[in-house]
């Protein structure tokens, strides 16, 4: 199996899950109402989505370069983490069973991707765009702060430090998954756990949509808890990484509440900016024709 095969599997599963969720959680009526306002929504949120896209692009480009800087100058904290929690992850794995391994492997890959993608679409269909924009801001903060921590700190996961006590269960039960995870992670990218931080971020923001999407809130909580547990059960992250990820989620959500009004106050609405650009482009085109 190649990386493309794995991506197709994950992509197809995500599309199926998201489609079912849109029908069951968002509802056909809400999706139909989007037909009359989708242009205005796209204009309103496009600057935020664009910045998030740039952050993700920078993250992908800086990952290997940042890892080299981290190995040369970063603080090595693996020993400190082990001093704090010892063999806690080994204890978590003492409850190992084929059923749990299968479940947490699915959650770590498929459940995690679904958990991040669905609210991106569901929040975009809300009448007001403020919660969608907060979601995008919180995602961006998670990735930005997470990358900074990965450069500042060198930390190896429990399966790397304690190979005799902790198993890399994801890779022993589903070796092909390493084709995917190796594209987005290195062995030292464990503190904090971005899986945990982004999953908890989604759960925290799902609370703000309880009235519109009452079924999504408990689903998001269950998946977020499962994602956090999966990172330890599979031997990928320390408990300390998960705690740090939860704190990062709290910080990102809180900061998004504060930053959105700041952005709205200091920057003109996107529709105004686009109108100005269109006017200037029209003037320039008119001068060229004359």
CSV table of C-alpha atoms in Angstrom, one decimal:
chain,number,residue,atom,x,y,z
A,1,UNK,CA,0.0,0.0,0.0
A,2,UNK,CA,1.3,3.5,-0.9
A,3,UNK,CA,0.7,6.9,0.6
A,4,UNK,CA,-1.8,7.6,-2.1
A,5,UNK,CA,-3.8,4.5,-1.1
A,6,UNK,CA,-3.8,5.6,2.5
A,7,UNK,CA,-4.9,9.1,1.6
A,8,UNK,CA,-7.7,7.7,-0.5
A,9,UNK,CA,-8.9,5.5,2.3
A,10,UNK,CA,-8.9,8.4,4.8
A,11,UNK,CA,-10.4,10.8,2.4
A,12,UNK,CA,-13.2,8.5,1.3
A,13,UNK,CA,-14.1,7.7,5.0
A,14,UNK,CA,-14.0,11.3,5.9
A,15,UNK,CA,-16.3,12.3,3.0
A,16,UNK,CA,-18.8,9.5,4.0
A,17,UNK,CA,-18.8,10.5,7.7
A,18,UNK,CA,-19.1,14.2,7.0
A,19,UNK,CA,-21.9,13.7,4.5
A,20,UNK,CA,-23.9,11.6,7.0
A,21,UNK,CA,-23.3,14.2,9.7
A,22,UNK,CA,-24.4,17.0,7.5
A,23,UNK,CA,-27.6,15.2,6.8
A,24,UNK,CA,-28.2,14.1,10.4
A,25,UNK,CA,-26.8,17.0,12.4
A,26,UNK,CA,-26.9,20.1,10.2
A,27,UNK,CA,-30.1,19.1,8.4
A,28,UNK,CA,-31.2,19.6,4.8
A,29,UNK,CA,-33.2,22.8,5.6
A,30,UNK,CA,-30.1,24.6,6.9
A,31,UNK,CA,-28.0,23.5,4.0
A,32,UNK,CA,-30.7,24.7,1.5
A,33,UNK,CA,-30.8,28.1,3.2
A,34,UNK,CA,-27.1,28.5,2.3
A,35,UNK,CA,-27.9,28.8,-1.4
A,36,UNK,CA,-29.1,32.4,-1.0
A,37,UNK,CA,-26.2,33.7,1.2
A,38,UNK,CA,-23.2,31.6,0.3
A,39,UNK,CA,-21.5,34.4,-1.6
A,40,UNK,CA,-21.7,36.8,1.3
A,41,UNK,CA,-20.5,34.0,3.7
A,42,UNK,CA,-17.5,33.3,1.5
A,43,UNK,CA,-16.6,36.9,1.3
A,44,UNK,CA,-16.9,37.4,5.0
A,45,UNK,CA,-14.7,34.4,6.0
A,46,UNK,CA,-12.2,34.3,3.2
A,47,UNK,CA,-9.5,36.4,4.9
A,48,UNK,CA,-9.6,34.1,7.9
A,49,UNK,CA,-9.5,30.9,5.8
A,50,UNK,CA,-6.7,32.4,3.7
A,51,UNK,CA,-4.5,33.1,6.7
A,52,UNK,CA,-5.2,29.6,8.0
A,53,UNK,CA,-4.1,28.2,4.7
A,54,UNK,CA,-0.9,30.3,4.8
A,55,UNK,CA,-0.2,29.0,8.4
A,56,UNK,CA,-0.7,25.4,7.3
A,57,UNK,CA,1.5,25.9,4.2
A,58,UNK,CA,4.2,27.5,6.4
A,59,UNK,CA,3.9,24.7,8.9
A,60,UNK,CA,4.4,22.1,6.2
A,61,UNK,CA,7.4,23.9,4.7
A,62,UNK,CA,9.1,24.7,8.1
A,63,UNK,CA,8.6,21.2,9.6
A,64,UNK,CA,11.8,19.6,8.5
A,65,UNK,CA,13.8,22.9,8.7
A,66,UNK,CA,12.4,23.6,12.1
A,67,UNK,CA,13.3,20.1,13.3
A,68,UNK,CA,16.9,20.7,12.3
A,69,UNK,CA,16.9,23.9,14.3
A,70,UNK,CA,15.3,22.2,17.2
A,71,UNK,CA,17.8,19.3,17.3
A,72,UNK,CA,20.6,21.9,17.3
A,73,UNK,CA,19.3,24.5,19.7
A,74,UNK,CA,16.1,23.2,21.3
A,75,UNK,CA,15.6,22.2,25.0
A,76,UNK,CA,15.7,18.5,25.5
A,77,UNK,CA,12.9,17.7,27.8
A,78,UNK,CA,12.2,14.0,27.3
A,79,UNK,CA,13.9,13.1,30.6
A,80,UNK,CA,12.0,15.9,32.4
A,81,UNK,CA,8.7,14.5,31.2
A,82,UNK,CA,9.7,11.0,32.3
A,83,UNK,CA,10.6,12.3,35.7
A,84,UNK,CA,7.2,13.8,36.0
A,85,UNK,CA,5.0,10.9,35.0
A,86,UNK,CA,7.3,7.8,34.8
A,87,UNK,CA,5.8,4.8,33.2
A,88,UNK,CA,2.2,6.2,33.1
A,89,UNK,CA,1.8,5.4,29.4
A,90,UNK,CA,3.0,1.8,30.0
A,91,UNK,CA,0.3,1.6,32.7
A,92,UNK,CA,-2.3,2.8,30.1
A,93,UNK,CA,-1.2,0.1,27.7
A,94,UNK,CA,-1.6,-2.5,30.4
A,95,UNK,CA,-5.3,-2.4,29.5
A,96,UNK,CA,-4.4,-3.4,26.0
A,97,UNK,CA,-6.8,-5.6,24.0
A,98,UNK,CA,-7.3,-6.2,20.3
A,99,UNK,CA,-10.7,-4.4,20.5
A,100,UNK,CA,-9.2,-1.3,22.1
A,101,UNK,CA,-6.3,-1.3,19.8
A,102,UNK,CA,-8.6,-1.4,16.8
A,103,UNK,CA,-10.8,1.3,18.2
A,104,UNK,CA,-8.1,3.7,19.2
A,105,UNK,CA,-6.2,3.2,15.9
A,106,UNK,CA,-9.4,4.2,14.0
A,107,UNK,CA,-9.9,7.2,16.3
A,108,UNK,CA,-6.3,8.4,16.0
A,109,UNK,CA,-6.5,8.5,12.1
A,110,UNK,CA,-10.1,8.5,10.8
A,111,UNK,CA,-11.9,9.9,13.9
A,112,UNK,CA,-9.4,12.8,14.2
A,113,UNK,CA,-9.6,13.9,10.6
A,114,UNK,CA,-13.4,13.8,10.8
A,115,UNK,CA,-13.5,15.7,14.0
A,116,UNK,CA,-11.5,18.6,12.5
A,117,UNK,CA,-13.3,18.7,9.1
A,118,UNK,CA,-16.9,18.4,10.0
A,119,UNK,CA,-17.2,21.6,12.2
A,120,UNK,CA,-15.4,23.5,9.5
A,121,UNK,CA,-18.4,22.9,7.3
A,122,UNK,CA,-21.1,22.8,10.0
A,123,UNK,CA,-20.0,26.2,11.4
A,124,UNK,CA,-19.9,27.7,8.0
A,125,UNK,CA,-23.6,27.0,7.7
A,126,UNK,CA,-24.6,29.0,10.8
A,127,UNK,CA,-26.5,32.2,10.3
A,128,UNK,CA,-23.7,34.3,11.9
A,129,UNK,CA,-20.1,33.8,10.8
A,130,UNK,CA,-18.5,34.7,14.2
A,131,UNK,CA,-18.3,31.1,15.5
A,132,UNK,CA,-16.8,29.9,12.2
A,133,UNK,CA,-14.2,32.7,12.3
A,134,UNK,CA,-13.4,31.8,15.9
A,135,UNK,CA,-12.9,28.2,14.9
A,136,UNK,CA,-10.5,29.2,12.1
A,137,UNK,CA,-8.6,31.5,14.5
A,138,UNK,CA,-8.3,28.8,17.1
A,139,UNK,CA,-7.0,26.3,14.5
A,140,UNK,CA,-4.4,28.8,13.4
A,141,UNK,CA,-3.3,29.4,16.9
A,142,UNK,CA,-3.0,25.7,17.6
A,143,UNK,CA,-0.7,25.2,14.6
A,144,UNK,CA,1.3,28.3,15.2
A,145,UNK,CA,2.0,27.8,18.9
A,146,UNK,CA,2.4,24.0,18.3
A,147,UNK,CA,5.1,24.6,15.7
A,148,UNK,CA,6.9,27.0,18.0
A,149,UNK,CA,6.9,24.5,20.8
A,150,UNK,CA,8.2,21.8,18.5
A,151,UNK,CA,11.1,24.0,17.6
A,152,UNK,CA,11.8,25.1,21.2
A,153,UNK,CA,11.5,21.7,22.7
A,154,UNK,CA,13.0,18.3,21.8
A,155,UNK,CA,10.9,15.5,23.2
A,156,UNK,CA,10.7,11.9,22.1
A,157,UNK,CA,7.5,9.9,22.6
A,158,UNK,CA,7.2,7.0,25.1
A,159,UNK,CA,7.6,4.3,22.4
A,160,UNK,CA,11.0,5.8,21.5
A,161,UNK,CA,12.3,6.2,25.1
A,162,UNK,CA,10.8,3.1,26.6
A,163,UNK,CA,10.8,0.5,23.7
A,164,UNK,CA,10.8,-2.4,26.2
A,165,UNK,CA,7.8,-1.1,28.1
A,166,UNK,CA,5.7,0.9,25.6
A,167,UNK,CA,4.6,-0.5,22.2
A,168,UNK,CA,4.0,1.6,19.1
A,169,UNK,CA,0.6,-0.1,18.7
A,170,UNK,CA,-0.6,2.0,15.8
A,171,UNK,CA,2.4,1.0,13.7
A,172,UNK,CA,2.4,-2.7,14.7
A,173,UNK,CA,-1.3,-3.2,14.0
A,174,UNK,CA,-1.6,-0.8,11.0
A,175,UNK,CA,2.0,-0.3,9.5
A,176,UNK,CA,0.6,1.6,6.5
A,177,UNK,CA,-0.4,4.5,8.8
A,178,UNK,CA,3.2,5.4,9.2
A,179,UNK,CA,3.2,6.5,5.5
A,180,UNK,CA,0.7,9.2,6.5
A,181,UNK,CA,2.0,10.2,10.0
A,182,UNK,CA,5.6,10.5,8.7
A,183,UNK,CA,4.4,13.2,6.3
A,184,UNK,CA,3.1,15.4,9.1
A,185,UNK,CA,5.2,14.5,12.1
A,186,UNK,CA,8.7,13.7,13.3
A,187,UNK,CA,9.7,11.7,16.3
A,188,UNK,CA,10.4,14.8,18.3
A,189,UNK,CA,7.0,16.5,17.6
A,190,UNK,CA,5.3,15.3,20.7
A,191,UNK,CA,5.1,18.3,23.1
A,192,UNK,CA,2.4,19.4,23.1
A,193,UNK,CA,0.0,16.9,21.5
A,194,UNK,CA,-1.6,18.7,18.6
A,195,UNK,CA,-4.0,15.8,18.3
A,196,UNK,CA,-5.2,16.5,21.8
A,197,UNK,CA,-5.2,20.3,21.5
A,198,UNK,CA,-7.2,20.4,18.2
A,199,UNK,CA,-9.6,17.7,19.4
A,200,UNK,CA,-10.3,19.6,22.6
A,201,UNK,CA,-10.5,22.9,20.7
A,202,UNK,CA,-13.3,21.4,18.6
A,203,UNK,CA,-15.1,20.1,21.7
A,204,UNK,CA,-14.9,23.5,23.4
A,205,UNK,CA,-16.2,25.3,20.4
A,206,UNK,CA,-19.0,22.7,19.9
A,207,UNK,CA,-20.3,23.9,23.2
A,208,UNK,CA,-21.0,27.2,21.6
A,209,UNK,CA,-23.3,25.6,19.0
A,210,UNK,CA,-25.4,23.5,21.4
A,211,UNK,CA,-28.6,25.2,20.4
A,212,UNK,CA,-28.1,24.8,16.6
A,213,UNK,CA,-26.4,21.4,16.7
A,214,UNK,CA,-27.5,19.6,19.9
A,215,UNK,CA,-26.2,16.2,18.7
A,216,UNK,CA,-22.8,17.5,17.8
A,217,UNK,CA,-21.8,18.6,21.3
A,218,UNK,CA,-21.8,15.1,22.9
A,219,UNK,CA,-20.3,13.5,19.8
A,220,UNK,CA,-17.4,16.1,19.8
A,221,UNK,CA,-16.8,15.5,23.5
A,222,UNK,CA,-16.7,11.7,23.1
A,223,UNK,CA,-14.4,11.9,20.1
A,224,UNK,CA,-12.1,14.5,21.8
A,225,UNK,CA,-11.7,12.2,24.9
A,226,UNK,CA,-11.1,9.2,22.6
A,227,UNK,CA,-8.5,11.1,20.7
A,228,UNK,CA,-6.6,12.2,23.8
A,229,UNK,CA,-6.7,8.6,25.2
A,230,UNK,CA,-5.6,7.2,21.8
A,231,UNK,CA,-2.4,9.2,21.7
A,232,UNK,CA,-1.3,7.6,25.0
A,233,UNK,CA,-2.8,4.1,24.5
A,234,UNK,CA,-1.0,3.8,21.1
A,235,UNK,CA,2.3,4.9,22.7
A,236,UNK,CA,2.7,8.1,20.7
A,237,UNK,CA,2.4,10.8,23.4
A,238,UNK,CA,3.1,11.1,27.1
A,239,UNK,CA,0.3,12.1,29.5
A,240,UNK,CA,2.2,15.4,29.9
A,241,UNK,CA,1.9,16.1,26.1
A,242,UNK,CA,-1.9,15.6,26.4
A,243,UNK,CA,-2.2,17.9,29.4
A,244,UNK,CA,-0.1,20.5,27.5
A,245,UNK,CA,-2.4,20.0,24.5
A,246,UNK,CA,-5.5,20.6,26.6
A,247,UNK,CA,-4.0,23.8,28.0
A,248,UNK,CA,-3.1,24.9,24.4
A,249,UNK,CA,-6.8,24.3,23.4
A,250,UNK,CA,-8.1,26.4,26.3
A,251,UNK,CA,-5.6,29.2,25.4
A,252,UNK,CA,-6.5,29.1,21.7
A,253,UNK,CA,-10.3,29.2,22.3
A,254,UNK,CA,-10.0,31.9,24.8
A,255,UNK,CA,-7.7,33.9,22.5
A,256,UNK,CA,-10.1,33.5,19.6
A,257,UNK,CA,-12.8,35.1,21.7
A,258,UNK,CA,-10.6,38.1,22.3
A,259,UNK,CA,-9.0,38.3,18.8
A,260,UNK,CA,-12.1,38.3,16.7
A,261,UNK,CA,-13.4,41.6,18.0
A,262,UNK,CA,-9.9,43.1,17.7
A,263,UNK,CA,-9.8,42.0,14.0
A,264,UNK,CA,-13.3,43.4,13.4
A,265,UNK,CA,-12.4,46.7,14.9
A,266,UNK,CA,-9.0,47.3,13.3
A,267,UNK,CA,-9.6,45.8,9.8
A,268,UNK,CA,-12.3,46.8,7.4
A,269,UNK,CA,-14.8,44.0,6.4
A,270,UNK,CA,-13.6,41.8,3.6
A,271,UNK,CA,-16.4,43.0,1.3
A,272,UNK,CA,-15.2,46.6,1.6
A,273,UNK,CA,-11.6,45.5,0.8
A,274,UNK,CA,-12.7,43.5,-2.2
A,275,UNK,CA,-14.8,46.4,-3.5
A,276,UNK,CA,-11.9,48.7,-3.2
A,277,UNK,CA,-9.7,46.3,-5.1
A,278,UNK,CA,-12.3,45.8,-7.8
A,279,UNK,CA,-12.6,49.6,-8.2
A,280,UNK,CA,-8.9,50.1,-8.5
A,281,UNK,CA,-8.6,47.2,-10.9
A,282,UNK,CA,-11.4,48.7,-13.0
A,283,UNK,CA,-9.7,52.1,-13.0
A,284,UNK,CA,-6.4,50.6,-14.0
A,285,UNK,CA,-8.1,48.6,-16.8
A,286,UNK,CA,-9.9,51.8,-18.0
A,287,UNK,CA,-6.6,53.7,-18.2
A,288,UNK,CA,-5.0,50.9,-20.2
A,289,UNK,CA,-7.9,50.9,-22.7
A,290,UNK,CA,-7.7,54.7,-23.1
